[in-house]
PDB file of C-alpha atoms in Angstrom:
ATOM      1  CA  MET P   1     111.925  71.335  63.339  1.00 58.00           C
ATOM      2  CA  ALA P   2     113.819  69.084  65.756  1.00 87.00           C
ATOM      3  CA  ILE P   3     112.335  70.852  68.792  1.00 95.00           C
ATOM      4  CA  GLU P   4     108.901  69.350  69.367  1.00 97.00           C
ATOM      5  CA  ARG P   5     108.492  69.712  73.146  1.00 98.00           C
ATOM      6  CA  VAL P   6     109.497  72.802  75.129  1.00 98.00           C
ATOM      7  CA  ALA P   7     109.634  73.041  78.922  1.00 98.00           C
ATOM      8  CA  ILE P   8     109.464  76.549  80.413  1.00 98.00           C
ATOM      9  CA  ILE P   9     110.737  76.995  83.975  1.00 98.00           C
ATOM     10  CA  GLY P  10     109.314  80.260  85.313  1.00 97.00           C
ATOM     11  CA  LEU P  11     105.960  81.530  84.076  1.00 97.00           C
ATOM     12  CA  GLY P  12     106.222  85.301  84.396  1.00 93.00           C
ATOM     13  CA  LEU P  13     106.420  87.888  81.609  1.00 93.00           C
ATOM     14  CA  LEU P  14     109.055  86.165  79.481  1.00 95.00           C
ATOM     15  CA  GLY P  15     108.144  82.558  80.224  1.00 96.00           C
ATOM     16  CA  GLY P  16     104.467  83.274  79.701  1.00 97.00           C
ATOM     17  CA  SER P  17     105.148  85.155  76.481  1.00 97.00           C
ATOM     18  CA  ILE P  18     107.209  82.256  75.118  1.00 97.00           C
ATOM     19  CA  GLY P  19     104.361  79.866  75.885  1.00 97.00           C
ATOM     20  CA  LEU P  20     101.765  82.101  74.221  1.00 97.00           C
ATOM     21  CA  ALA P  21     104.040  82.730  71.223  1.00 97.00           C
ATOM     22  CA  VAL P  22     104.548  78.991  70.711  1.00 98.00           C
ATOM     23  CA  LYS P  23     100.785  78.459  70.881  1.00 97.00           C
ATOM     24  CA  GLU P  24     100.184  81.123  68.227  1.00 97.00           C
ATOM     25  CA  PHE P  25     103.148  80.741  65.877  1.00 97.00           C
ATOM     26  CA  LEU P  26     104.357  77.141  66.425  1.00 97.00           C
ATOM     27  CA  PRO P  27     101.157  75.229  67.186  1.00 96.00           C
ATOM     28  CA  GLU P  28     102.824  71.897  66.376  1.00 96.00           C
ATOM     29  CA  VAL P  29     105.173  72.317  69.363  1.00 97.00           C
ATOM     30  CA  THR P  30     104.045  71.003  72.772  1.00 97.00           C
ATOM     31  CA  THR P  31     104.672  73.166  75.848  1.00 98.00           C
ATOM     32  CA  THR P  32     104.915  72.321  79.531  1.00 98.00           C
ATOM     33  CA  GLY P  33     105.694  74.733  82.329  1.00 97.00           C
ATOM     34  CA  PHE P  34     106.524  75.055  85.995  1.00 98.00           C
ATOM     35  CA  ASP P  35     106.815  77.905  88.473  1.00 97.00           C
ATOM     36  CA  SER P  36     107.994  77.594  92.060  1.00 95.00           C
ATOM     37  CA  ASN P  37     105.119  79.842  93.196  1.00 96.00           C
ATOM     38  CA  PRO P  38     101.888  77.803  93.495  1.00 96.00           C
ATOM     39  CA  GLY P  39      99.775  80.909  92.934  1.00 96.00           C
ATOM     40  CA  VAL P  40     101.612  81.665  89.704  1.00 96.00           C
ATOM     41  CA  ARG P  41     101.009  78.100  88.534  1.00 97.00           C
ATOM     42  CA  VAL P  42      97.263  78.534  89.076  1.00 96.00           C
ATOM     43  CA  ARG P  43      97.155  81.866  87.234  1.00 96.00           C
ATOM     44  CA  ALA P  44      99.329  80.503  84.409  1.00 96.00           C
ATOM     45  CA  GLY P  45      96.915  77.615  84.002  1.00 96.00           C
ATOM     46  CA  LEU P  46      93.913  79.929  83.890  1.00 96.00           C
ATOM     47  CA  ARG P  47      95.580  81.998  81.161  1.00 95.00           C
ATOM     48  CA  GLY P  48      96.698  78.941  79.214  1.00 96.00           C
ATOM     49  CA  LEU P  49     100.316  80.090  79.053  1.00 97.00           C
ATOM     50  CA  VAL P  50     101.409  76.514  78.357  1.00 97.00           C
ATOM     51  CA  GLN P  51      99.547  73.370  77.445  1.00 97.00           C
ATOM     52  CA  GLU P  52     100.360  71.709  80.771  1.00 97.00           C
ATOM     53  CA  VAL P  53     101.301  73.463  83.994  1.00 97.00           C
ATOM     54  CA  CYS P  54     103.169  70.858  86.009  1.00 97.00           C
ATOM     55  CA  SER P  55     103.350  70.545  89.787  1.00 96.00           C
ATOM     56  CA  THR P  56     107.118  69.927  89.748  1.00 97.00           C
ATOM     57  CA  ALA P  57     110.015  71.057  87.591  1.00 97.00           C
ATOM     58  CA  GLU P  58     111.062  67.440  87.107  1.00 97.00           C
ATOM     59  CA  GLN P  59     107.669  66.625  85.632  1.00 97.00           C
ATOM     60  CA  ALA P  60     107.853  69.643  83.318  1.00 97.00           C
ATOM     61  CA  VAL P  61     111.182  68.693  81.715  1.00 97.00           C
ATOM     62  CA  GLY P  62     110.374  65.030  81.142  1.00 95.00           C
ATOM     63  CA  GLY P  63     110.685  64.324  77.417  1.00 94.00           C
ATOM     64  CA  ALA P  64     111.626  67.939  76.607  1.00 97.00           C
ATOM     65  CA  ASP P  65     113.740  68.782  73.566  1.00 97.00           C
ATOM     66  CA  LEU P  66     114.339  72.322  74.851  1.00 98.00           C
ATOM     67  CA  VAL P  67     114.320  73.613  78.427  1.00 98.00           C
ATOM     68  CA  ILE P  68     114.209  77.386  78.895  1.00 98.00           C
ATOM     69  CA  PHE P  69     114.893  78.910  82.299  1.00 98.00           C
ATOM     70  CA  CYS P  70     112.812  82.082  82.684  1.00 96.00           C
ATOM     71  CA  VAL P  71     113.707  82.830  86.288  1.00 94.00           C
ATOM     72  CA  PRO P  72     115.953  85.551  87.774  1.00 89.00           C
ATOM     73  CA  VAL P  73     119.571  84.741  86.953  1.00 88.00           C
ATOM     74  CA  GLY P  74     120.379  84.256  90.625  1.00 89.00           C
ATOM     75  CA  ALA P  75     117.829  81.440  90.817  1.00 92.00           C
ATOM     76  CA  ILE P  76     119.139  79.543  87.772  1.00 93.00           C
ATOM     77  CA  PRO P  77     121.775  77.368  89.515  1.00 93.00           C
ATOM     78  CA  GLY P  78     119.263  75.997  92.021  1.00 94.00           C
ATOM     79  CA  ALA P  79     116.597  75.503  89.359  1.00 95.00           C
ATOM     80  CA  ALA P  80     119.075  73.650  87.138  1.00 96.00           C
ATOM     81  CA  GLU P  81     120.145  71.311  89.928  1.00 95.00           C
ATOM     82  CA  GLN P  82     116.495  70.560  90.641  1.00 94.00           C
ATOM     83  CA  ILE P  83     115.891  69.099  87.170  1.00 96.00           C
ATOM     84  CA  ARG P  84     119.249  67.376  86.692  1.00 94.00           C
ATOM     85  CA  ASP P  85     118.059  63.804  87.248  1.00 94.00           C
ATOM     86  CA  ALA P  86     114.883  64.210  85.147  1.00 96.00           C
ATOM     87  CA  LEU P  87     116.474  65.894  82.147  1.00 95.00           C
ATOM     88  CA  PRO P  88     116.518  63.955  78.843  1.00 95.00           C
ATOM     89  CA  PRO P  89     120.109  63.524  77.570  1.00 94.00           C
ATOM     90  CA  HIS P  90     119.328  65.141  74.208  1.00 95.00           C
ATOM     91  CA  ALA P  91     117.635  68.280  75.592  1.00 96.00           C
ATOM     92  CA  ILE P  92     119.008  71.727  74.753  1.00 97.00           C
ATOM     93  CA  ILE P  93     119.309  73.935  77.850  1.00 98.00           C
ATOM     94  CA  SER P  94     118.792  77.672  77.496  1.00 98.00           C
ATOM     95  CA  ASP P  95     117.530  80.727  79.358  1.00 97.00           C
ATOM     96  CA  VAL P  96     116.382  84.333  78.835  1.00 96.00           C
ATOM     97  CA  GLY P  97     118.634  86.174  81.282  1.00 91.00           C
ATOM     98  CA  SER P  98     120.212  89.568  80.698  1.00 88.00           C
ATOM     99  CA  SER P  99     123.722  88.416  81.732  1.00 90.00           C
ATOM    100  CA  LYS P 100     125.347  85.510  79.964  1.00 93.00           C
ATOM    101  CA  GLN P 101     128.816  84.621  81.255  1.00 92.00           C
ATOM    102  CA  THR P 102     127.810  83.640  84.782  1.00 91.00           C
ATOM    103  CA  VAL P 103     124.588  81.996  83.588  1.00 93.00           C
ATOM    104  CA  GLY P 104     126.435  79.822  81.077  1.00 94.00           C
ATOM    105  CA  GLU P 105     129.004  78.817  83.690  1.00 94.00           C
ATOM    106  CA  ALA P 106     126.290  77.979  86.227  1.00 94.00           C
ATOM    107  CA  LEU P 107     124.262  75.887  83.795  1.00 96.00           C
ATOM    108  CA  ARG P 108     127.276  73.936  82.559  1.00 95.00           C
ATOM    109  CA  ALA P 109     128.398  73.261  86.129  1.00 95.00           C
ATOM    110  CA  ALA P 110     124.932  72.134  87.246  1.00 95.00           C
ATOM    111  CA  LEU P 111     124.162  70.082  84.127  1.00 96.00           C
ATOM    112  CA  PRO P 112     127.439  68.517  82.950  1.00 94.00           C
ATOM    113  CA  GLY P 113     127.247  66.640  79.684  1.00 93.00           C
ATOM    114  CA  HIS P 114     124.225  68.573  78.439  1.00 96.00           C
ATOM    115  CA  THR P 115     124.112  71.061  75.573  1.00 97.00           C
ATOM    116  CA  VAL P 116     123.882  74.562  77.063  1.00 97.00           C
ATOM    117  CA  ILE P 117     123.186  77.569  74.818  1.00 98.00           C
ATOM    118  CA  PRO P 118     122.430  80.720  76.844  1.00 97.00           C
ATOM    119  CA  ALA P 119     120.088  83.176  75.125  1.00 96.00           C
ATOM    120  CA  HIS P 120     118.830  86.688  75.700  1.00 95.00           C
ATOM    121  CA  PRO P 121     115.687  87.934  73.942  1.00 95.00           C
ATOM    122  CA  VAL P 122     116.080  91.716  74.020  1.00 91.00           C
ATOM    123  CA  ALA P 123     112.403  92.273  74.650  1.00 87.00           C
ATOM    124  CA  GLY P 124     110.244  92.993  77.636  1.00 75.00           C
ATOM    125  CA  THR P 125     108.142  95.529  79.476  1.00 76.00           C
ATOM    126  CA  GLU P 126     108.191  96.963  82.974  1.00 71.00           C
ATOM    127  CA  ARG P 127     105.332  94.603  83.888  1.00 80.00           C
ATOM    128  CA  SER P 128     105.879  91.209  85.469  1.00 82.00           C
ATOM    129  CA  GLY P 129     103.958  88.094  86.432  1.00 90.00           C
ATOM    130  CA  PRO P 130     101.853  85.590  84.458  1.00 93.00           C
ATOM    131  CA  GLU P 131      99.300  88.254  83.508  1.00 93.00           C
ATOM    132  CA  ALA P 132     101.995  90.297  81.737  1.00 91.00           C
ATOM    133  CA  GLY P 133     102.846  87.837  78.963  1.00 92.00           C
ATOM    134  CA  PHE P 134     101.679  88.241  75.363  1.00 94.00           C
ATOM    135  CA  ALA P 135     102.403  86.310  72.181  1.00 95.00           C
ATOM    136  CA  ALA P 136     103.790  89.204  70.127  1.00 94.00           C
ATOM    137  CA  LEU P 137     106.502  90.195  72.610  1.00 95.00           C
ATOM    138  CA  PHE P 138     109.343  88.805  70.473  1.00 95.00           C
ATOM    139  CA  GLN P 139     108.135  89.912  67.057  1.00 94.00           C
ATOM    140  CA  HIS P 140     110.987  91.660  65.187  1.00 91.00           C
ATOM    141  CA  ARG P 141     113.070  91.812  68.386  1.00 92.00           C
ATOM    142  CA  TRP P 142     116.637  90.587  68.666  1.00 92.00           C
ATOM    143  CA  CYS P 143     117.429  87.369  70.487  1.00 96.00           C
ATOM    144  CA  ILE P 144     121.152  87.005  71.217  1.00 96.00           C
ATOM    145  CA  LEU P 145     122.508  83.450  71.407  1.00 97.00           C
ATOM    146  CA  THR P 146     125.855  82.880  73.149  1.00 96.00           C
ATOM    147  CA  PRO P 147     127.040  79.340  72.331  1.00 96.00           C
ATOM    148  CA  GLY P 148     130.263  77.896  73.680  1.00 93.00           C
ATOM    149  CA  ASP P 149     133.178  76.689  71.574  1.00 92.00           C
ATOM    150  CA  ASP P 150     131.956  73.114  71.873  1.00 92.00           C
ATOM    151  CA  THR P 151     128.275  73.768  71.073  1.00 96.00           C
ATOM    152  CA  PRO P 152     126.999  71.276  68.454  1.00 96.00           C
ATOM    153  CA  PRO P 153     126.120  73.248  65.285  1.00 96.00           C
ATOM    154  CA  GLU P 154     122.866  71.320  64.837  1.00 96.00           C
ATOM    155  CA  ALA P 155     121.715  72.263  68.351  1.00 97.00           C
ATOM    156  CA  LEU P 156     122.512  75.916  67.705  1.00 97.00           C
ATOM    157  CA  ALA P 157     120.583  75.745  64.421  1.00 97.00           C
ATOM    158  CA  ASP P 158     117.581  74.158  66.179  1.00 97.00           C
ATOM    159  CA  LEU P 159     117.506  76.872  68.851  1.00 98.00           C
ATOM    160  CA  GLN P 160     117.849  79.587  66.217  1.00 97.00           C
ATOM    161  CA  ARG P 161     114.922  78.142  64.246  1.00 97.00           C
ATOM    162  CA  PHE P 162     112.834  78.029  67.420  1.00 98.00           C
ATOM    163  CA  TRP P 163     113.356  81.714  68.221  1.00 98.00           C
ATOM    164  CA  GLU P 164     112.835  82.726  64.609  1.00 97.00           C
ATOM    165  CA  GLY P 165     109.640  80.692  64.649  1.00 97.00           C
ATOM    166  CA  ILE P 166     108.171  82.901  67.379  1.00 97.00           C
ATOM    167  CA  GLY P 167     109.200  86.085  65.610  1.00 96.00           C
ATOM    168  CA  ALA P 168     112.690  86.980  66.829  1.00 96.00           C
ATOM    169  CA  ARG P 169     115.748  88.054  64.856  1.00 94.00           C
ATOM    170  CA  ILE P 170     118.924  86.206  65.803  1.00 97.00           C
ATOM    171  CA  GLU P 171     122.406  87.453  66.631  1.00 94.00           C
ATOM    172  CA  ILE P 172     125.240  85.100  67.620  1.00 96.00           C
ATOM    173  CA  MET P 173     127.633  86.680  70.111  1.00 95.00           C
ATOM    174  CA  ASP P 174     130.416  85.832  72.531  1.00 94.00           C
ATOM    175  CA  ALA P 175     129.063  85.810  76.090  1.00 94.00           C
ATOM    176  CA  ALA P 176     131.626  88.299  77.422  1.00 93.00           C
ATOM    177  CA  HIS P 177     130.931  90.713  74.580  1.00 93.00           C
ATOM    178  CA  HIS P 178     127.180  90.359  75.163  1.00 93.00           C
ATOM    179  CA  ASP P 179     127.598  91.337  78.809  1.00 89.00           C
ATOM    180  CA  LEU P 180     129.599  94.429  77.884  1.00 89.00           C
ATOM    181  CA  VAL P 181     127.119  95.525  75.205  1.00 88.00           C
ATOM    182  CA  LEU P 182     124.105  95.015  77.475  1.00 86.00           C
ATOM    183  CA  ALA P 183     125.821  96.849  80.314  1.00 88.00           C
ATOM    184  CA  VAL P 184     125.781  99.920  78.048  1.00 85.00           C
ATOM    185  CA  THR P 185     122.382  99.510  76.394  1.00 81.00           C
ATOM    186  CA  SER P 186     120.321  98.118  79.271  1.00 83.00           C
ATOM    187  CA  HIS P 187     121.965  97.697  82.654  1.00 85.00           C
ATOM    188  CA  ILE P 188     123.421 101.188  83.145  1.00 87.00           C
ATOM    189  CA  PRO P 189     120.190 102.885  81.928  1.00 84.00           C
ATOM    190  CA  HIS P 190     118.236 100.855  84.486  1.00 85.00           C
ATOM    191  CA  LEU P 191     120.758 101.728  87.199  1.00 88.00           C
ATOM    192  CA  ILE P 192     120.422 105.425  86.336  1.00 87.00           C
ATOM    193  CA  ALA P 193     116.622 105.165  86.352  1.00 85.00           C
ATOM    194  CA  TYR P 194     116.523 103.481  89.756  1.00 85.00           C
ATOM    195  CA  THR P 195     118.964 106.055  91.115  1.00 87.00           C
ATOM    196  CA  ILE P 196     117.276 109.223  89.818  1.00 82.00           C
ATOM    197  CA  VAL P 197     113.831 108.088  90.971  1.00 81.00           C
ATOM    198  CA  GLY P 198     115.330 107.251  94.359  1.00 83.00           C
ATOM    199  CA  THR P 199     116.999 110.679  94.488  1.00 81.00           C
ATOM    200  CA  ALA P 200     113.681 112.386  93.774  1.00 78.00           C
ATOM    201  CA  SER P 201     111.938 110.418  96.501  1.00 76.00           C
ATOM    202  CA  ASP P 202     114.665 111.343  99.022  1.00 78.00           C
ATOM    203  CA  LEU P 203     114.631 115.116  98.409  1.00 75.00           C
ATOM    204  CA  GLU P 204     113.402 116.839 101.557  1.00 63.00           C
ATOM    205  CA  GLU P 205     112.692 120.066  99.634  1.00 69.00           C
ATOM    206  CA  VAL P 206     110.298 118.305  97.223  1.00 70.00           C
ATOM    207  CA  THR P 207     107.263 116.407  98.434  1.00 72.00           C
ATOM    208  CA  ARG P 208     106.202 113.020  97.055  1.00 67.00           C
ATOM    209  CA  SER P 209     102.973 114.546  95.740  1.00 72.00           C
ATOM    210  CA  GLU P 210     104.932 117.174  93.779  1.00 75.00           C
ATOM    211  CA  VAL P 211     107.178 114.504  92.240  1.00 71.00           C
ATOM    212  CA  ILE P 212     104.087 112.631  91.055  1.00 70.00           C
ATOM    213  CA  LYS P 213     102.017 115.669  90.042  1.00 72.00           C
ATOM    214  CA  TYR P 214     104.658 117.533  88.064  1.00 69.00           C
ATOM    215  CA  SER P 215     106.515 114.626  86.468  1.00 70.00           C
ATOM    216  CA  ALA P 216     107.754 115.701  83.039  1.00 66.00           C
ATOM    217  CA  GLY P 217     108.205 113.288  80.159  1.00 66.00           C
ATOM    218  CA  GLY P 218     111.812 112.417  80.971  1.00 74.00           C
ATOM    219  CA  PHE P 219     111.088 111.600  84.596  1.00 78.00           C
ATOM    220  CA  ARG P 220     108.017 109.580  83.603  1.00 74.00           C
ATOM    221  CA  ASP P 221     110.233 107.442  81.374  1.00 76.00           C
ATOM    222  CA  PHE P 222     112.656 106.948  84.249  1.00 78.00           C
ATOM    223  CA  THR P 223     109.816 105.806  86.528  1.00 80.00           C
ATOM    224  CA  ARG P 224     108.597 103.373  83.844  1.00 75.00           C
ATOM    225  CA  ILE P 225     112.040 101.762  83.665  1.00 77.00           C
ATOM    226  CA  ALA P 226     112.406 101.822  87.452  1.00 81.00           C
ATOM    227  CA  ALA P 227     109.124  99.900  87.793  1.00 79.00           C
ATOM    228  CA  SER P 228     110.836  96.753  86.455  1.00 77.00           C
ATOM    229  CA  ASP P 229     111.040  93.605  88.573  1.00 79.00           C
ATOM    230  CA  PRO P 230     113.426  94.383  91.479  1.00 83.00           C
ATOM    231  CA  THR P 231     114.460  90.748  92.000  1.00 83.00           C
ATOM    232  CA  MET P 232     115.429  90.320  88.364  1.00 82.00           C
ATOM    233  CA  TRP P 233     117.464  93.521  88.270  1.00 82.00           C
ATOM    234  CA  ARG P 234     119.174  92.879  91.588  1.00 88.00           C
ATOM    235  CA  ASP P 235     120.445  89.608  90.150  1.00 86.00           C
ATOM    236  CA  VAL P 236     121.458  91.190  86.830  1.00 84.00           C
ATOM    237  CA  PHE P 237     123.695  93.741  88.535  1.00 87.00           C
ATOM    238  CA  LEU P 238     125.266  91.142  90.811  1.00 86.00           C
ATOM    239  CA  HIS P 239     125.912  88.679  87.983  1.00 86.00           C
ATOM    240  CA  ASN P 240     127.223  91.223  85.478  1.00 86.00           C
ATOM    241  CA  ARG P 241     129.083  93.346  87.986  1.00 86.00           C
ATOM    242  CA  GLY P 242     132.374  93.444  86.063  1.00 88.00           C
ATOM    243  CA  ALA P 243     130.916  94.908  82.865  1.00 87.00           C
ATOM    244  CA  VAL P 244     128.510  97.146  84.795  1.00 88.00           C
ATOM    245  CA  LEU P 245     131.287  98.620  86.938  1.00 91.00           C
ATOM    246  CA  GLU P 246     133.458  99.160  83.858  1.00 89.00           C
ATOM    247  CA  MET P 247     130.701 101.046  82.042  1.00 88.00           C
ATOM    248  CA  LEU P 248     129.676 102.882  85.210  1.00 89.00           C
ATOM    249  CA  GLY P 249     133.229 104.190  85.538  1.00 90.00           C
ATOM    250  CA  ARG P 250     133.128 105.452  81.954  1.00 87.00           C
ATOM    251  CA  PHE P 251     129.719 107.049  82.537  1.00 89.00           C
ATOM    252  CA  THR P 252     130.975 108.745  85.707  1.00 91.00           C
ATOM    253  CA  GLU P 253     133.862 110.279  83.740  1.00 91.00           C
ATOM    254  CA  ASP P 254     131.473 111.551  81.066  1.00 89.00           C
ATOM    255  CA  LEU P 255     129.115 112.936  83.714  1.00 90.00           C
ATOM    256  CA  THR P 256     132.013 114.800  85.311  1.00 92.00           C
ATOM    257  CA  ALA P 257     132.876 116.315  81.917  1.00 91.00           C
ATOM    258  CA  MET P 258     129.265 117.474  81.580  1.00 89.00           C
ATOM    259  CA  GLN P 259     129.443 119.006  85.033  1.00 92.00           C
ATOM    260  CA  ARG P 260     132.544 120.961  84.027  1.00 93.00           C
ATOM    261  CA  ALA P 261     130.893 122.171  80.812  1.00 92.00           C
ATOM    262  CA  ILE P 262     127.839 123.451  82.686  1.00 93.00           C
ATOM    263  CA  ARG P 263     129.945 125.103  85.407  1.00 93.00           C
ATOM    264  CA  SER P 264     132.157 126.858  82.861  1.00 94.00           C
ATOM    265  CA  GLY P 265     129.294 127.853  80.572  1.00 93.00           C
ATOM    266  CA  ASP P 266     130.674 125.786  77.675  1.00 92.00           C
ATOM    267  CA  GLY P 267     127.584 125.817  75.461  1.00 91.00           C
ATOM    268  CA  GLU P 268     129.499 124.463  72.471  1.00 91.00           C
ATOM    269  CA  ALA P 269     130.425 121.276  74.338  1.00 89.00           C
ATOM    270  CA  LEU P 270     126.840 120.790  75.486  1.00 89.00           C
ATOM    271  CA  PHE P 271     125.433 121.373  71.997  1.00 89.00           C
ATOM    272  CA  ASP P 272     127.939 118.941  70.464  1.00 88.00           C
ATOM    273  CA  LEU P 273     126.990 116.179  72.918  1.00 87.00           C
ATOM    274  CA  PHE P 274     123.253 116.745  72.505  1.00 86.00           C
ATOM    275  CA  SER P 275     123.611 116.666  68.712  1.00 87.00           C
ATOM    276  CA  ARG P 276     125.537 113.387  68.775  1.00 83.00           C
ATOM    277  CA  THR P 277     123.045 111.751  71.113  1.00 80.00           C
ATOM    278  CA  ARG P 278     120.111 112.900  68.986  1.00 76.00           C
ATOM    279  CA  ASP P 279     121.727 111.155  66.016  1.00 74.00           C
ATOM    280  CA  ILE P 280     121.830 107.936  68.038  1.00 72.00           C
ATOM    281  CA  ARG P 281     118.113 108.282  68.789  1.00 66.00           C
ATOM    282  CA  ASN P 282     117.330 108.796  65.101  1.00 69.00           C
ATOM    283  CA  SER P 283     119.380 105.709  64.194  1.00 68.00           C
ATOM    284  CA  ILE P 284     117.415 103.601  66.693  1.00 58.00           C
ATOM    285  CA  ILE P 285     114.156 104.716  65.060  1.00 58.00           C
ATOM    286  CA  GLU P 286     115.501 104.062  61.554  1.00 65.00           C
ATOM    287  CA  MET P 287     116.412 100.486  62.577  1.00 64.00           C
ATOM    288  CA  GLY P 288     112.860  99.890  63.794  1.00 62.00           C
ATOM    289  CA  GLN P 289     113.892  99.565  67.443  1.00 58.00           C
ATOM    290  CA  ASP P 290     111.489 102.274  68.626  1.00 58.00           C
ATOM    291  CA  ASP P 291     108.717 104.584  67.469  1.00 55.00           C
ATOM    292  CA  ALA P 292     109.019 108.205  66.337  1.00 54.00           C
ATOM    293  CA  ARG P 293     105.378 109.018  67.098  1.00 53.00           C
ATOM    294  CA  PRO P 294     104.487 111.367  70.005  1.00 50.00           C
ATOM    295  CA  ASP P 295     105.242 109.805  73.389  1.00 48.00           C
ATOM    296  CA  PHE P 296     107.105 107.087  71.438  1.00 46.00           C
ATOM    297  CA  GLY P 297     103.767 105.707  70.245  1.00 48.00           C
ATOM    298  CA  ARG P 298     103.183 104.398  73.740  1.00 46.00           C
ATOM    299  CA  ALA P 299      99.425 104.907  73.647  1.00 49.00           C
ATOM    300  CA  ASP P 300      99.229 102.584  70.639  1.00 43.00           C
ATOM    301  CA  HIS P 301     101.423  99.952  72.283  1.00 41.00           C
ATOM    302  CA  THR P 302      98.760  99.201  74.872  1.00 40.00           C
ATOM    303  CA  GLY P 303      96.437  97.573  72.339  1.00 40.00           C
ATOM    304  CA  PRO P 304      92.753  98.226  71.542  1.00 36.00           C
ATOM    305  CA  ALA P 305      90.921 100.736  73.702  1.00 35.00           C
ATOM    306  CA  GLY P 306      94.062 101.408  75.707  1.00 36.00           C
ATOM    307  CA  LYS P 307      94.152  97.914  77.167  1.00 38.00           C
ATOM    308  CA  LEU P 308      97.399  96.155  77.851  1.00 39.00           C
ATOM    309  CA  PRO P 309      98.007  93.103  75.649  1.00 39.00           C
ATOM    310  CA  ASN P 310      96.873  89.701  76.935  1.00 37.00           C
TER     311      ASN P 310
END
């Protein structure tokens, strides 16, 4: 493949997982990495997330064929400007952020003349940091690429082969459409999770110990989602605000309709909605996007002896 040297900027869950996946599945590819946090750089080196943890971002991107920004989307413009003078002319610039329009615009503005192909691997966990990464994170998961109209086809093909090489399935999508789709499938669910857990913690009639002690399955899933990196999600909502607000308005209308159905005792409307949503859940399982086993197979996802993957 044309990509022989990959520089990873940001060595948390996603950056670390890319480094470990390259080591396992693309051993012929060289990896360098940088993180702005010195402590993270030390821990990344101890885990061997990349072959060389560099002391500066400029050093990391020297000679790179592909540079992947794995930092919160709000930090991407500054990180891109930092490497501008050290970036090889031929390097493909990409990222892993959950919003694509603003990221693409920021990268193209900061790195004029370079090939920018924003990407979003739809994979992750609620854990963060260099200890959270594992090589199998992208196996059989979608990675959405959002090239521009002027993206060289050979560069797009190289990036696609890279992601396929570490286990991902590829979808090519317009950046604006990506942001709308992800607002529905990811951003609004996270917003709901953060909100409902916050509501529970603010209830004066219910103590914190009762919330923890009597958490049912649904609330436990909300708390798992709400444990995600707050910096990352703050930036996602700010950078995809248009699509999020559009979908939030639609959700608010649907929630109001549910409120009316409950108030009026309209069991038929409730049953119809619950039946349709159950069909969606079954379709997700049939497509291999989740597990039908009890508790969604979560006990088995932690690896041998209940340990989280390394």
